[in-house]
PDB file of C-alpha atoms and ligand atoms in Angstrom:
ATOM      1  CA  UNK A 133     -12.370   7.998  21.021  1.00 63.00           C
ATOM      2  CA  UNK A 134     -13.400   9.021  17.479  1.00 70.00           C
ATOM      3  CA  UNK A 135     -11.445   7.150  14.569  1.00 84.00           C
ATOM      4  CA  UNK A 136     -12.758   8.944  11.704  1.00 96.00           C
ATOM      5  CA  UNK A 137     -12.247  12.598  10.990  1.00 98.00           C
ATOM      6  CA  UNK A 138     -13.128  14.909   8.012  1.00 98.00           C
ATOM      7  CA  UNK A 139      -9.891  15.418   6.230  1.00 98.00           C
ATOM      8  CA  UNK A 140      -8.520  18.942   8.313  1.00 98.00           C
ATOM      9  CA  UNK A 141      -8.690  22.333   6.311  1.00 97.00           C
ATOM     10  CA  UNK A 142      -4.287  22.083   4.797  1.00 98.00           C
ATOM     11  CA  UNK A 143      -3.500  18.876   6.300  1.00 98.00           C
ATOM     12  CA  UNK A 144      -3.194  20.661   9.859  1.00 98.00           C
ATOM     13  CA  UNK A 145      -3.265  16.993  12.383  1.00 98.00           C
ATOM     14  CA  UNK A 146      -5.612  18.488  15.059  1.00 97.00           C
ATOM     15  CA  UNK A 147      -4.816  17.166  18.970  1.00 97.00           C
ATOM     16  CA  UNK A 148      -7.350  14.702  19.362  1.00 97.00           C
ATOM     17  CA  UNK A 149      -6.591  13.949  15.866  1.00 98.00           C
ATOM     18  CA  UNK A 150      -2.953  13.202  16.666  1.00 98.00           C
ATOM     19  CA  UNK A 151      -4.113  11.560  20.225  1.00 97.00           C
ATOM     20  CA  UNK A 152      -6.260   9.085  18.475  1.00 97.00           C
ATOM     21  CA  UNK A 153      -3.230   8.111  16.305  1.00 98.00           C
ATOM     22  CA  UNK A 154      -1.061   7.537  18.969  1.00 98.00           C
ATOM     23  CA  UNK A 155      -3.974   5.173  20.736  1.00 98.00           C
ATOM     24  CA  UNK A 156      -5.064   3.617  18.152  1.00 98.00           C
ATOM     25  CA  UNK A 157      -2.260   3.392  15.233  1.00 98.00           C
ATOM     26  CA  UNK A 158      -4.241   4.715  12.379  1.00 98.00           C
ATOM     27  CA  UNK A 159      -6.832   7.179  11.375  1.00 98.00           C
ATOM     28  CA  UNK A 160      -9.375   7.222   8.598  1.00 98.00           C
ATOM     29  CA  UNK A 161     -10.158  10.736   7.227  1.00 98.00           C
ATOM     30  CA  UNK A 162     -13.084  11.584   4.855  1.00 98.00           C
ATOM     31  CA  UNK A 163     -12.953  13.860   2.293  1.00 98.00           C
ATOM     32  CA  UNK A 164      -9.443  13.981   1.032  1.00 98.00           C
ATOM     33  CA  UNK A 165      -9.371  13.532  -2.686  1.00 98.00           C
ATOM     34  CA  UNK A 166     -12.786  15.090  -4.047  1.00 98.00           C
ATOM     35  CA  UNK A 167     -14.742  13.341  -6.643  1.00 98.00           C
ATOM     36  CA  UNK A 168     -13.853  14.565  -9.403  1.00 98.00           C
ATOM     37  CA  UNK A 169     -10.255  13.828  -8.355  1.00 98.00           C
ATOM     38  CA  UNK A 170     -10.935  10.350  -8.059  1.00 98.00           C
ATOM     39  CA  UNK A 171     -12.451   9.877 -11.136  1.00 98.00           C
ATOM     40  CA  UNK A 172      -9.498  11.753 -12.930  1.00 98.00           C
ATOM     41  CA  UNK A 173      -7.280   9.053 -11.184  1.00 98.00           C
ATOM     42  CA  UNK A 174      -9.097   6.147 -11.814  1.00 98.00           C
ATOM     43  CA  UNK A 175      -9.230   7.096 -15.604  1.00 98.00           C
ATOM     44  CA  UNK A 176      -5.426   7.497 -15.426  1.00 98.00           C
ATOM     45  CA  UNK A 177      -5.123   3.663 -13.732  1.00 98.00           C
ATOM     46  CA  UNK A 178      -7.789   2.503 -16.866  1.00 98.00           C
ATOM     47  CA  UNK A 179      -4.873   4.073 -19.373  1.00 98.00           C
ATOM     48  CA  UNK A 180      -1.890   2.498 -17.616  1.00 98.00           C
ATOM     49  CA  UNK A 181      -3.507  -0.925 -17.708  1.00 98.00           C
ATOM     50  CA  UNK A 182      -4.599  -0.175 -21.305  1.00 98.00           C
ATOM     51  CA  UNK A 183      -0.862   0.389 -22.742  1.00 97.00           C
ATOM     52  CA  UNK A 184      -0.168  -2.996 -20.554  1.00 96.00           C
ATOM     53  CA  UNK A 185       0.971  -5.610 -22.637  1.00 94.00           C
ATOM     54  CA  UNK A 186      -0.548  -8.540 -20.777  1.00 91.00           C
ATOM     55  CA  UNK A 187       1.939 -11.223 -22.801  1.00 88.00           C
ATOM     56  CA  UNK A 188       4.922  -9.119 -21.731  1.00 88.00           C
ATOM     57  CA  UNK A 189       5.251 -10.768 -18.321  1.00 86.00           C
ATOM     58  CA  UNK A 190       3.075 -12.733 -16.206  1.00 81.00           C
ATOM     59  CA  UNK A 191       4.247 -11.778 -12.778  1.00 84.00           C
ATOM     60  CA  UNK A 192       1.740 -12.435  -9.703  1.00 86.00           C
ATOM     61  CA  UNK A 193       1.301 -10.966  -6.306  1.00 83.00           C
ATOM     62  CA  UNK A 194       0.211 -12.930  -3.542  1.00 79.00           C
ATOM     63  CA  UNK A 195       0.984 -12.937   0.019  1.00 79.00           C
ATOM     64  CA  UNK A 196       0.154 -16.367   0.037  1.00 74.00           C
ATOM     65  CA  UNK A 197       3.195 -17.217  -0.679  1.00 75.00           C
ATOM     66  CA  UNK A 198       5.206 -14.512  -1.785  1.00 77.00           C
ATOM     67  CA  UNK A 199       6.473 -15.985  -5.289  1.00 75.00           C
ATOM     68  CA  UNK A 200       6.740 -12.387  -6.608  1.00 81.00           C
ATOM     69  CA  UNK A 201       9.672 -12.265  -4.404  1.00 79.00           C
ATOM     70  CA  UNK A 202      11.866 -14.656  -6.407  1.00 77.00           C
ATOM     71  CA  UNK A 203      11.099 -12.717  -9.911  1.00 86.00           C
ATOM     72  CA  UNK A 204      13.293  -9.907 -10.925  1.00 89.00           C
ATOM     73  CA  UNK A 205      10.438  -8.117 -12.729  1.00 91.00           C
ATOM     74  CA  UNK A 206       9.312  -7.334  -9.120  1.00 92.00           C
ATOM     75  CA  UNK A 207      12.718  -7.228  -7.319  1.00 92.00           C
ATOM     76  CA  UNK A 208      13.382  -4.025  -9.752  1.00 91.00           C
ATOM     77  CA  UNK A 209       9.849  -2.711  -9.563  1.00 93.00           C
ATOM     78  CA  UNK A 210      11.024  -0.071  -6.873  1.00 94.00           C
ATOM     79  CA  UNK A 211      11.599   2.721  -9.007  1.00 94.00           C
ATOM     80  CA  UNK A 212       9.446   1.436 -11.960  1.00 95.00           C
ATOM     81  CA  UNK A 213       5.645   1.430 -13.006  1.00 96.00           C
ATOM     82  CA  UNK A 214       4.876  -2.595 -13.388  1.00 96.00           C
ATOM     83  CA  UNK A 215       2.283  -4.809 -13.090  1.00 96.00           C
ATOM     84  CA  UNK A 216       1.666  -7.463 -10.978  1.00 95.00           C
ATOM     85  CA  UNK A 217      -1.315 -10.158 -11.780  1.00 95.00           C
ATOM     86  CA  UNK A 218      -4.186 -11.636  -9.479  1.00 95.00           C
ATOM     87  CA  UNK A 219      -3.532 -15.505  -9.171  1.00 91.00           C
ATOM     88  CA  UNK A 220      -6.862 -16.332 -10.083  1.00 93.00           C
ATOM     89  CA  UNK A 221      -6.622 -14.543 -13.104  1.00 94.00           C
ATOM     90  CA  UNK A 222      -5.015 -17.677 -15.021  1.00 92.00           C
ATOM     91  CA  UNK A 223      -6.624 -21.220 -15.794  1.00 91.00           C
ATOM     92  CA  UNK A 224      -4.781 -24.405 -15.360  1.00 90.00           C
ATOM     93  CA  UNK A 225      -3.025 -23.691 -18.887  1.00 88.00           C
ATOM     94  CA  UNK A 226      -1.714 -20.655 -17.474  1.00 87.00           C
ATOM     95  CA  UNK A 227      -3.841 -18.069 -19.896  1.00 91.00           C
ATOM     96  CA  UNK A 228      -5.575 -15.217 -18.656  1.00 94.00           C
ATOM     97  CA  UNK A 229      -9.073 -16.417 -17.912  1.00 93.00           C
ATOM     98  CA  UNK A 230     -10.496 -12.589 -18.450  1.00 95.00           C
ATOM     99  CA  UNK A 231      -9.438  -8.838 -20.018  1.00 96.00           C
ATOM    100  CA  UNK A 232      -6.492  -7.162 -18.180  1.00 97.00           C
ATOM    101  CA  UNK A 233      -8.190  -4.866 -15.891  1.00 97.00           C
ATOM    102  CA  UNK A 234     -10.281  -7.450 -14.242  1.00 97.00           C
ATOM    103  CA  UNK A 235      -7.041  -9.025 -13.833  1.00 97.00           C
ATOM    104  CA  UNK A 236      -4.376  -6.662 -12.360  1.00 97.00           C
ATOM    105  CA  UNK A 237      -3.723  -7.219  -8.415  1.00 97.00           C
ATOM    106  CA  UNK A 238      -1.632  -3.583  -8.344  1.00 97.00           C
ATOM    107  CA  UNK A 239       0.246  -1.655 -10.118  1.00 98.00           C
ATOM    108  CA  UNK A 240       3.672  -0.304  -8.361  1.00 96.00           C
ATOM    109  CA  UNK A 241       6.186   1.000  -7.029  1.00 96.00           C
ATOM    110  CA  UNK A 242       7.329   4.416  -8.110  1.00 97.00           C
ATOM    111  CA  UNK A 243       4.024   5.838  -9.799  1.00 98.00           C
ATOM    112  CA  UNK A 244       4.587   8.762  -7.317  1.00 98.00           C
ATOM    113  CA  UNK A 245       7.938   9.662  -9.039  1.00 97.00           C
ATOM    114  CA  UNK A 246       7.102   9.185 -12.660  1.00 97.00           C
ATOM    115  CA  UNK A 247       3.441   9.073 -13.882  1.00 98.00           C
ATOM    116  CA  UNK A 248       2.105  12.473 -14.718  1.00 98.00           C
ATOM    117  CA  UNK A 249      -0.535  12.079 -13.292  1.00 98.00           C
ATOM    118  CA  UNK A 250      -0.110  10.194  -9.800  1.00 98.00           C
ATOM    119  CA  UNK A 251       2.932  12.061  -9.345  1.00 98.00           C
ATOM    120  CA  UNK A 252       1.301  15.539  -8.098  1.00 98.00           C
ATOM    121  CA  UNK A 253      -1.295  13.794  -6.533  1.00 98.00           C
ATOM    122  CA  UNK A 254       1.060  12.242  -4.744  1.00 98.00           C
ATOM    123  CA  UNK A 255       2.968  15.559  -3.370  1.00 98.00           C
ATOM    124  CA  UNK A 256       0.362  17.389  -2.470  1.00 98.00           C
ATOM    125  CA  UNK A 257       1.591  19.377   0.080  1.00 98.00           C
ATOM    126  CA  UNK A 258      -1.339  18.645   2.280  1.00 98.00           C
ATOM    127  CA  UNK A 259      -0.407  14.968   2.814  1.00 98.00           C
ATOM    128  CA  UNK A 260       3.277  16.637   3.620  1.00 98.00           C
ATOM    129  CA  UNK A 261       1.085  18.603   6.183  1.00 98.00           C
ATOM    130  CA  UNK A 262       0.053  15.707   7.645  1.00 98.00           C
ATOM    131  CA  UNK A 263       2.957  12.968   7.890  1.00 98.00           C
ATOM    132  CA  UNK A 264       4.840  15.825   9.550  1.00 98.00           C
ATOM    133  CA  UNK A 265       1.884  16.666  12.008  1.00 98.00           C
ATOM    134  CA  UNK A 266       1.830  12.798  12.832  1.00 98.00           C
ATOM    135  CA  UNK A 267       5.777  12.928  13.696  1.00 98.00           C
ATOM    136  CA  UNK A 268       7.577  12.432  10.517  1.00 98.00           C
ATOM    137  CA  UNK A 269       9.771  15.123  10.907  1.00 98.00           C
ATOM    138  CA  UNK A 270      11.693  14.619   7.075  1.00 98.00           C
ATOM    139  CA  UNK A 271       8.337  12.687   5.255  1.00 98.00           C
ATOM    140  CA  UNK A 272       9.733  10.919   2.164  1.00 98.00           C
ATOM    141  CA  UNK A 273       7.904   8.931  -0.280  1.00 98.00           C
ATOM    142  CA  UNK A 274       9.655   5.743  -0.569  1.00 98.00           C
ATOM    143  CA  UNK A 275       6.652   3.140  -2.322  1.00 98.00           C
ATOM    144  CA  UNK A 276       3.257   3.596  -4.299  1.00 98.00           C
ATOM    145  CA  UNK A 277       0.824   1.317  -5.191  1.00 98.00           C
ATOM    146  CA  UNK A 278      -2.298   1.157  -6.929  1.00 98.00           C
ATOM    147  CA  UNK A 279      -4.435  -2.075  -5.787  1.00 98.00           C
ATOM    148  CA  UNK A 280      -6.483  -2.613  -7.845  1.00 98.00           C
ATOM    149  CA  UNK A 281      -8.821  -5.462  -5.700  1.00 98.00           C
ATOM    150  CA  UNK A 282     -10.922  -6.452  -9.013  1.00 98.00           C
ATOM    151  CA  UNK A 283     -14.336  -8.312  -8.986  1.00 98.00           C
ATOM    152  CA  UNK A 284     -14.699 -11.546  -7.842  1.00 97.00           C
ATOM    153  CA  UNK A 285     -11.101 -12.938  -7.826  1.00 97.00           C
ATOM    154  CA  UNK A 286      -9.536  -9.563  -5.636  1.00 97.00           C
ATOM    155  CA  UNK A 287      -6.843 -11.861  -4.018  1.00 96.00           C
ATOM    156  CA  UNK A 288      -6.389 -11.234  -0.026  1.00 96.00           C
ATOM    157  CA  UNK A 289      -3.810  -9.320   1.807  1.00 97.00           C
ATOM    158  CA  UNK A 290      -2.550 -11.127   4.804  1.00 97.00           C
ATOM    159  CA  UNK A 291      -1.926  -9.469   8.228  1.00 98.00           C
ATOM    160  CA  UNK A 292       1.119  -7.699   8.062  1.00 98.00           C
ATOM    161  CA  UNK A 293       3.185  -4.791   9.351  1.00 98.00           C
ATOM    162  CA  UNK A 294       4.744  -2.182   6.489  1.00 98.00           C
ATOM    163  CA  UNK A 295       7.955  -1.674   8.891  1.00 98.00           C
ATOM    164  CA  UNK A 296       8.327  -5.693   8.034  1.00 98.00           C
ATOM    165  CA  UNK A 297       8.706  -4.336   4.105  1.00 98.00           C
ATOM    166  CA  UNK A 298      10.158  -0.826   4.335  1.00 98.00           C
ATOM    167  CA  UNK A 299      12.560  -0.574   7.354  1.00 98.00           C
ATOM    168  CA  UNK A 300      14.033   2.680   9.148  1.00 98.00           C
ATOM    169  CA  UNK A 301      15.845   2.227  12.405  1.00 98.00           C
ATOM    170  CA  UNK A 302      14.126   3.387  14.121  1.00 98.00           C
ATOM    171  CA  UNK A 303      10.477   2.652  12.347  1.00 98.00           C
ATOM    172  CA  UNK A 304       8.969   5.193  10.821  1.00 98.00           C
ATOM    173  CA  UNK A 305       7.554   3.951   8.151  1.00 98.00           C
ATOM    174  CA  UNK A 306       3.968   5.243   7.619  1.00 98.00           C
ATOM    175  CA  UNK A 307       1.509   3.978   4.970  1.00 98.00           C
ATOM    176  CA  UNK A 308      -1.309   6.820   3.266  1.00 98.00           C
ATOM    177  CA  UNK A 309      -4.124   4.671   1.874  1.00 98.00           C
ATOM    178  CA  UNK A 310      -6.353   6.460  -0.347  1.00 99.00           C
ATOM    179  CA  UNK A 311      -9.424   5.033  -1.133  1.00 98.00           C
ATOM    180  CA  UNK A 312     -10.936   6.085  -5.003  1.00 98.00           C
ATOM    181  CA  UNK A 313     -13.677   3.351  -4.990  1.00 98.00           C
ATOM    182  CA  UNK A 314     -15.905   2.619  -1.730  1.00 98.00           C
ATOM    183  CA  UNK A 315     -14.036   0.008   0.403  1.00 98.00           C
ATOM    184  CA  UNK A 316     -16.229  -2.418   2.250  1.00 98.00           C
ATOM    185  CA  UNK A 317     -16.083  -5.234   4.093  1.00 97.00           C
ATOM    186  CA  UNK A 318     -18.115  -7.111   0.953  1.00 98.00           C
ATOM    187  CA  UNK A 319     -14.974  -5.638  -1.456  1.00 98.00           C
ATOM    188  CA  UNK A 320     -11.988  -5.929   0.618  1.00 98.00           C
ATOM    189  CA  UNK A 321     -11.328  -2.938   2.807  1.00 98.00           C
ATOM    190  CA  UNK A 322      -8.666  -2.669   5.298  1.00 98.00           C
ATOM    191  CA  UNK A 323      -9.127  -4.287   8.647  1.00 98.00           C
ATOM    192  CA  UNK A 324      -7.126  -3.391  11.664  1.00 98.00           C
ATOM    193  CA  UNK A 325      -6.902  -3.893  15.581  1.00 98.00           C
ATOM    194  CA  UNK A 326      -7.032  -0.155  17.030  1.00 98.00           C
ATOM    195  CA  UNK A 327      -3.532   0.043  19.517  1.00 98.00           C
ATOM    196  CA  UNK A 328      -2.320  -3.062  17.710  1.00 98.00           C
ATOM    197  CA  UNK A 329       0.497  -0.993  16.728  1.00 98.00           C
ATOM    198  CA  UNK A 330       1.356  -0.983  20.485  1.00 98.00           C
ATOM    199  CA  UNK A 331       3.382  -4.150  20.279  1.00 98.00           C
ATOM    200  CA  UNK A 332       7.165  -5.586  18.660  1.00 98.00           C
ATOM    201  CA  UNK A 333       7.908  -5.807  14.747  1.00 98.00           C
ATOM    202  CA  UNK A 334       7.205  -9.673  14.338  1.00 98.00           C
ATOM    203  CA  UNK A 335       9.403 -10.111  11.230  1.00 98.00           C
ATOM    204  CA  UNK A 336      11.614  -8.658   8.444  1.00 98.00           C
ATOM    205  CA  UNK A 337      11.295  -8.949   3.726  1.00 97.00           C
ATOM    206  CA  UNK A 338      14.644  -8.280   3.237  1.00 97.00           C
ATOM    207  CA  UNK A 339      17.979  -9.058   1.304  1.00 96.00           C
ATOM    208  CA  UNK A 340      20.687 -11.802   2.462  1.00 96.00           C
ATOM    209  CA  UNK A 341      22.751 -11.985  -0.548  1.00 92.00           C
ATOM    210  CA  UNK A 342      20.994 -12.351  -3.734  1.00 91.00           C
ATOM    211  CA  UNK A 343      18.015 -14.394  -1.841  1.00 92.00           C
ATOM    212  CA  UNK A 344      14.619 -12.104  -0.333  1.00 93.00           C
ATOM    213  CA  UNK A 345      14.155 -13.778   2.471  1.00 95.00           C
ATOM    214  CA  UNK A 346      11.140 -13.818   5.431  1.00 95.00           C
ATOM    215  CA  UNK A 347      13.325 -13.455   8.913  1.00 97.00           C
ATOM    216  CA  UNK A 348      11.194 -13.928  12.048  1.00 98.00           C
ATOM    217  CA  UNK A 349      12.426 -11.042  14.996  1.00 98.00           C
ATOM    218  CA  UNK A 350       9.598 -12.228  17.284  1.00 98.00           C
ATOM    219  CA  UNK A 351       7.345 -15.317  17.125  1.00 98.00           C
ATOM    220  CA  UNK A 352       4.508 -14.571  19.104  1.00 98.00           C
ATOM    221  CA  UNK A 353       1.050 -14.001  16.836  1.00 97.00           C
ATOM    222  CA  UNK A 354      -0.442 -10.613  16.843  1.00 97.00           C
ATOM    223  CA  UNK A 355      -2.916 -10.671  19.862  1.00 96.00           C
ATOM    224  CA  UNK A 356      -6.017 -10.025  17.526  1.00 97.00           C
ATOM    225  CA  UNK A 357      -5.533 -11.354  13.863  1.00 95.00           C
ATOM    226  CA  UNK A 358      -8.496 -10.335  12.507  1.00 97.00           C
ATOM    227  CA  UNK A 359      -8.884  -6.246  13.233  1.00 98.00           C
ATOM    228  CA  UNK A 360     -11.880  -4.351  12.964  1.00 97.00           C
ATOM    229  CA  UNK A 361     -12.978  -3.092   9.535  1.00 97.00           C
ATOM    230  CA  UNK A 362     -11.720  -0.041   8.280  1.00 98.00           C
ATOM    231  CA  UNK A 363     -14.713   0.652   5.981  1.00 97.00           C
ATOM    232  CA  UNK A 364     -13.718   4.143   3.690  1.00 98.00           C
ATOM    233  CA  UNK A 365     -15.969   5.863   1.270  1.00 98.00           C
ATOM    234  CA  UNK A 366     -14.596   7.300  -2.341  1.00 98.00           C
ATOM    235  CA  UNK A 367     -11.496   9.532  -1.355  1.00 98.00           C
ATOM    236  CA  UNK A 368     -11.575   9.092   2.619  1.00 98.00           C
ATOM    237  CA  UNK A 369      -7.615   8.575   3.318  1.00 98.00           C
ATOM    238  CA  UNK A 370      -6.402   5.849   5.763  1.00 98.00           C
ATOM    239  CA  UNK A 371      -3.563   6.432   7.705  1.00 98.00           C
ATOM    240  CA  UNK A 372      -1.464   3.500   9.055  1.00 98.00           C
ATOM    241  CA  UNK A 373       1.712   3.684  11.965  1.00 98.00           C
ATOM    242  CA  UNK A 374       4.358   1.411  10.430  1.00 98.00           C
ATOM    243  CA  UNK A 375       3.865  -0.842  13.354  1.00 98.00           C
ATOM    244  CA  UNK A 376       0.112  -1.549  12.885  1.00 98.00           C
ATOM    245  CA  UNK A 377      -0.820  -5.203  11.591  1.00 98.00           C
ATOM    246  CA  UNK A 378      -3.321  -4.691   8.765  1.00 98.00           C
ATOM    247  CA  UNK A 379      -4.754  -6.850   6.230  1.00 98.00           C
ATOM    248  CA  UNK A 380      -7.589  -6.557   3.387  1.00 98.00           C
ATOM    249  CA  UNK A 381     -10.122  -8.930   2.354  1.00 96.00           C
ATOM    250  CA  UNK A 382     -10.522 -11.179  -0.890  1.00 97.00           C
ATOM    251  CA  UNK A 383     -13.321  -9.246  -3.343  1.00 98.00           C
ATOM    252  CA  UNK A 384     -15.564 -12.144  -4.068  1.00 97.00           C
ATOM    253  CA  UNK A 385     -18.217  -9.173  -5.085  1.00 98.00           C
ATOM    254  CA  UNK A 386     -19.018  -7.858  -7.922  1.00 98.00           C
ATOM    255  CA  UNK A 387     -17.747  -4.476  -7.457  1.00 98.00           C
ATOM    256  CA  UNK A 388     -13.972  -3.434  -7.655  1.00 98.00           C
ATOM    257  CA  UNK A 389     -12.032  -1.534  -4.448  1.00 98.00           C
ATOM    258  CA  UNK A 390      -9.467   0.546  -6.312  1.00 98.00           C
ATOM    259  CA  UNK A 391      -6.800   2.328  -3.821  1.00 98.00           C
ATOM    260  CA  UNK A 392      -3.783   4.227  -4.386  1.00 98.00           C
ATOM    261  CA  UNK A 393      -1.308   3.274  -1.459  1.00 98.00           C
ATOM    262  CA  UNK A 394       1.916   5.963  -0.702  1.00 98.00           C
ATOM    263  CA  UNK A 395       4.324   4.866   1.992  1.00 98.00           C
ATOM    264  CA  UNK A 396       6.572   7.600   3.232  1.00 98.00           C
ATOM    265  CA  UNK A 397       9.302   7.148   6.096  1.00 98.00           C
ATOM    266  CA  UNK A 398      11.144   9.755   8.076  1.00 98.00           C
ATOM    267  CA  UNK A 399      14.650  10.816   5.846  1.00 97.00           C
ATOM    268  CA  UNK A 400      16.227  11.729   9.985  1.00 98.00           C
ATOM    269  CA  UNK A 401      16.058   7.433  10.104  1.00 98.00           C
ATOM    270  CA  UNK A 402      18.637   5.051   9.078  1.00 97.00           C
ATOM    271  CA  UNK A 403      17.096   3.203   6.045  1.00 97.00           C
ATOM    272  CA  UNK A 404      17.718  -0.587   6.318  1.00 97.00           C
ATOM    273  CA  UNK A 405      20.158  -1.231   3.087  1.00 96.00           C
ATOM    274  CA  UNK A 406      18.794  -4.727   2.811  1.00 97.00           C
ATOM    275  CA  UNK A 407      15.498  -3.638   2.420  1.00 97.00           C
ATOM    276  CA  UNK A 408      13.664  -5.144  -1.108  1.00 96.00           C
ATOM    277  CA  UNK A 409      13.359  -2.024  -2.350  1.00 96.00           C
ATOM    278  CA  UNK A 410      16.237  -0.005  -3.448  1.00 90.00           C
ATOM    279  CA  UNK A 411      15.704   4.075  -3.526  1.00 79.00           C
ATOM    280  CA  UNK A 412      17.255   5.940  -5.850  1.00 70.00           C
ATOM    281  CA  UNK A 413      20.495   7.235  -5.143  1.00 61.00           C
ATOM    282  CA  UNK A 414      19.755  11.087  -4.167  1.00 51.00           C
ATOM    283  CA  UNK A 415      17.055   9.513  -1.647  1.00 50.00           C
ATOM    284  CA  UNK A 416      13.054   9.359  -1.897  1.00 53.00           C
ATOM    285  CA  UNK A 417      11.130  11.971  -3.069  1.00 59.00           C
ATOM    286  CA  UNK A 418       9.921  14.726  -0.751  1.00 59.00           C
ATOM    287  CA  UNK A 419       6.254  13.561   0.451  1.00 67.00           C
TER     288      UNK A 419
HETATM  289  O1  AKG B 118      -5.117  -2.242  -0.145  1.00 87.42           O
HETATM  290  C1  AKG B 118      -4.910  -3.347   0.342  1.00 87.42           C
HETATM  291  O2  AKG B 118      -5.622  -4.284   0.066  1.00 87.42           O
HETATM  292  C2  AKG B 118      -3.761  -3.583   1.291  1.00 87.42           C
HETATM  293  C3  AKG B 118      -2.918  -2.373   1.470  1.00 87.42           C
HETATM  294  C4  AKG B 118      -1.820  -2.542   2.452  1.00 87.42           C
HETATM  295  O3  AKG B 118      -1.726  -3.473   3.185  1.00 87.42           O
HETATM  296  C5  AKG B 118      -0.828  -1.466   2.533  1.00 87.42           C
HETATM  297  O4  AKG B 118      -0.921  -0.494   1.776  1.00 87.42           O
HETATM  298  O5  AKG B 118       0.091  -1.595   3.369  1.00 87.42           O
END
């Protein structure tokens, strides 16, 4: 069954579009955000990075070992535009071992709410289109991200599900992964299992008490940990069921994978009031 689509004519989710969602967990659609769209965004990330104080805070994301989690400059990131470094962007001494941007592992959570620019990107209503055509019957944007995936030190992202970081009861959290660079397997593109979403949520990020804590629901490994490449050309949008486990590669290449990551979940679901990330009182924002 085919897995990548042109982006449909106002977001309308075609039947064999939505059938190879449901089979497979995700879909990767070309042609979403034209070029000169991309280039417009990535010009935007270049000036958000440039008013970046890189002294101000020295905050890095890894998966590794998820030491972000114990810093309050991320635990209050959700409705915020902060930074978050690469760890190999430090030497032994801790100082930054090149300039900013080749150093920034993503830049989150609530660009979709408050940067001028990502914000109507963000609500076009032909992503709305879509997230209800795949099910989401209330889509609200709860998360963005910009990952940035820089030359040669673009840190890893292990396998993971997004319902394990954004939980609804039931799960309906969906992730829309824009691509505004070429993602390959040399730069770090997404890799998933097609119908790996077809299985349990294996564990939860959430609050108990003042401590973020990893809880396992269900031990078992994901039957295939390594996923099939999810290669996406310059605005080609990857779709991802809450349920899928995905992961990205480390960019030991020369050439930087910039995305711009939305999550949305269904506002009909109970959102999980331990989750990290606390949304703003009156709710998410409309996708
Ligand atoms: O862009 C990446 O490297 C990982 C993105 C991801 O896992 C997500 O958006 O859920």
């Amino acid at each position: 069954m085919a897995r990548t689509f042109p982006f449909p004519a106002g977001g309308l989710v075609s039947d064999k579009m939505l059938a190879a969602y449901e089979a497979d967990g995700f879909l990767v659609l070309t042609g979403f955000a034209p070029a000169g769209t991309c280039a417009a965004l990535r010009r935007r990330e270049y000036e958000l990075i440039e008013a970046f104080d890189p002294q101000s805070v020295r905050t890095v994301f890894s998966t590794e070992d998820q030491a972000h989690a114990r810093d309050a400059y991320f635990r209050d990131s959700g409705d915020r535009i902060r930074f978050f470094f690469e760890a190999g962007a430090f030497d032994a001494e801790g100082r930054l071992t090149r300039d900013k941007h080749g150093a920034i592992n993503k830049i989150g959570h609530a660009l979709h709410d408050l940067d001028p620019v990502f914000a109507p990107f963000s609500h076009d209503v032909r992503l709305k289109r879509l997230a209800e055509g795949l099910g989401l019957e209330q889509p609200e944007i709860v998360q963005s991200m910009l990952i940035v995936k820089p030359p040669f030190i673009g840190g890893e992202v292990g396998m993971h599900q997004d319902a394990t970081y954004l939980h609804t009861d039931p799960v309906t959290v969906t992730g829309f992964w824009i691509a505004l660079e070429d993602a390959t397997a040399e730069n770090g593109c997404l890799f998933a299992p097609p119908g790996g979403h077809l299985t349990t949520l294996r564990e939860r990020f959430h609050y108990d008490g003042g401590a973020l804590v990893k809880t396992t629901l269900d031990p078992r490994p994901f039957e295939d940990a390594t996923g099939e490449p999810l290669e996406a050309p310059e605005g080609t949008l990857v779709v991802l069921h809450g349920l899928l486990p995905h992961r990205s590669g480390p960019n030991t290449s020369a050439r930087r994978r910039l995305a711009y990551a939305l999550h949305a979940v269904d506002g009909t679901a109970r959102w999980s009031p331990d989750n990290w990330l606390k949304r703003p009182a009156a709710g998410g924002s409309a996708a």
